[in-house]
Amino acid sequence: MGLTLTDAKRRILALLDEEPRHGYALAKELGRQGPTVYEHLQELEEAGYIEGEQEGRRKVYSLTERGELTLQAERAGE
């Protein structure tokens, strides 16, 4: 069974579509607690929607091709 894309996860994907970001920046923009956002990021990364790359002390997340295609499909269905 695949990952259920909640509204919060969709918002994370949409923000990462604009530009790569680290978890703290995402939490701040979403107005959510860090642990909640990091849990979403881990689930999205494990499902192949995003990938994280270590940059210094922070991990910067960006969309994978799967994430981009998922966003395009969701937007087309709106």
CSV table of C-alpha atoms in Angstrom, one decimal:
chain,number,residue,atom,x,y,z
A,1,MET,CA,0.0,0.0,0.0
A,2,GLY,CA,1.3,3.4,-0.9
A,3,LEU,CA,1.7,6.6,1.1
A,4,THR,CA,-1.4,8.6,1.7
A,5,LEU,CA,-0.8,12.2,0.7
A,6,THR,CA,-2.4,14.3,3.4
A,7,ASP,CA,-2.9,18.1,3.0
A,8,ALA,CA,0.3,18.7,5.0
A,9,LYS,CA,2.3,16.4,2.8
A,10,ARG,CA,0.9,18.0,-0.4
A,11,ARG,CA,1.8,21.4,1.0
A,12,ILE,CA,5.4,20.2,1.6
A,13,LEU,CA,5.6,18.9,-2.0
A,14,ALA,CA,4.2,22.2,-3.3
A,15,LEU,CA,6.8,24.2,-1.3
A,16,LEU,CA,9.6,22.0,-2.5
A,17,ASP,CA,8.4,22.4,-6.1
A,18,GLU,CA,9.2,26.2,-5.7
A,19,GLU,CA,12.7,25.5,-4.4
A,20,PRO,CA,14.7,23.0,-2.2
A,21,ARG,CA,14.4,23.7,1.5
A,22,HIS,CA,15.6,22.3,4.8
A,23,GLY,CA,13.1,20.9,7.4
A,24,TYR,CA,13.3,24.0,9.7
A,25,ALA,CA,12.4,26.3,6.9
A,26,LEU,CA,9.5,24.1,5.9
A,27,ALA,CA,8.2,23.9,9.5
A,28,LYS,CA,8.4,27.7,9.8
A,29,GLU,CA,6.5,28.3,6.5
A,30,LEU,CA,3.9,25.7,7.4
A,31,GLY,CA,3.5,26.9,11.0
A,32,ARG,CA,4.0,23.4,12.2
A,33,GLN,CA,6.1,21.8,14.9
A,34,GLY,CA,9.5,20.5,13.7
A,35,PRO,CA,9.0,16.9,14.7
A,36,THR,CA,5.7,16.7,12.8
A,37,VAL,CA,7.3,18.1,9.6
A,38,TYR,CA,10.4,15.8,9.9
A,39,GLU,CA,8.0,12.8,10.3
A,40,HIS,CA,6.3,13.9,7.0
A,41,LEU,CA,9.7,14.4,5.3
A,42,GLN,CA,10.9,11.0,6.3
A,43,GLU,CA,7.7,9.3,5.0
A,44,LEU,CA,7.9,11.3,1.7
A,45,GLU,CA,11.5,10.4,1.3
A,46,GLU,CA,10.9,6.7,2.0
A,47,ALA,CA,8.1,6.7,-0.5
A,48,GLY,CA,10.4,8.3,-3.2
A,49,TYR,CA,8.6,11.7,-3.5
A,50,ILE,CA,11.5,13.7,-2.2
A,51,GLU,CA,15.2,13.3,-1.6
A,52,GLY,CA,17.4,14.9,1.0
A,53,GLU,CA,21.0,15.9,0.6
A,54,GLN,CA,23.3,16.8,3.5
A,55,GLU,CA,24.6,20.4,3.3
A,56,GLY,CA,26.7,21.1,6.3
A,57,ARG,CA,24.6,20.4,9.4
A,58,ARG,CA,21.3,20.6,7.5
A,59,LYS,CA,19.6,18.2,5.2
A,60,VAL,CA,18.1,20.0,2.2
A,61,TYR,CA,15.1,18.4,0.5
A,62,SER,CA,14.0,18.5,-3.1
A,63,LEU,CA,11.4,16.8,-5.2
A,64,THR,CA,12.2,13.6,-7.1
A,65,GLU,CA,10.8,12.9,-10.5
A,66,ARG,CA,8.0,10.9,-8.8
A,67,GLY,CA,7.2,13.9,-6.6
A,68,GLU,CA,7.1,16.2,-9.6
A,69,LEU,CA,4.8,13.9,-11.5
A,70,THR,CA,2.5,13.4,-8.6
A,71,LEU,CA,2.1,17.2,-8.2
A,72,GLN,CA,1.4,17.6,-11.9
A,73,ALA,CA,-1.2,14.9,-11.8
A,74,GLU,CA,-2.9,16.4,-8.7
A,75,ARG,CA,-2.9,19.9,-10.3
A,76,ALA,CA,-4.4,18.5,-13.5
A,77,GLY,CA,-7.2,16.9,-11.5
A,78,GLU,CA,-8.2,20.1,-9.7
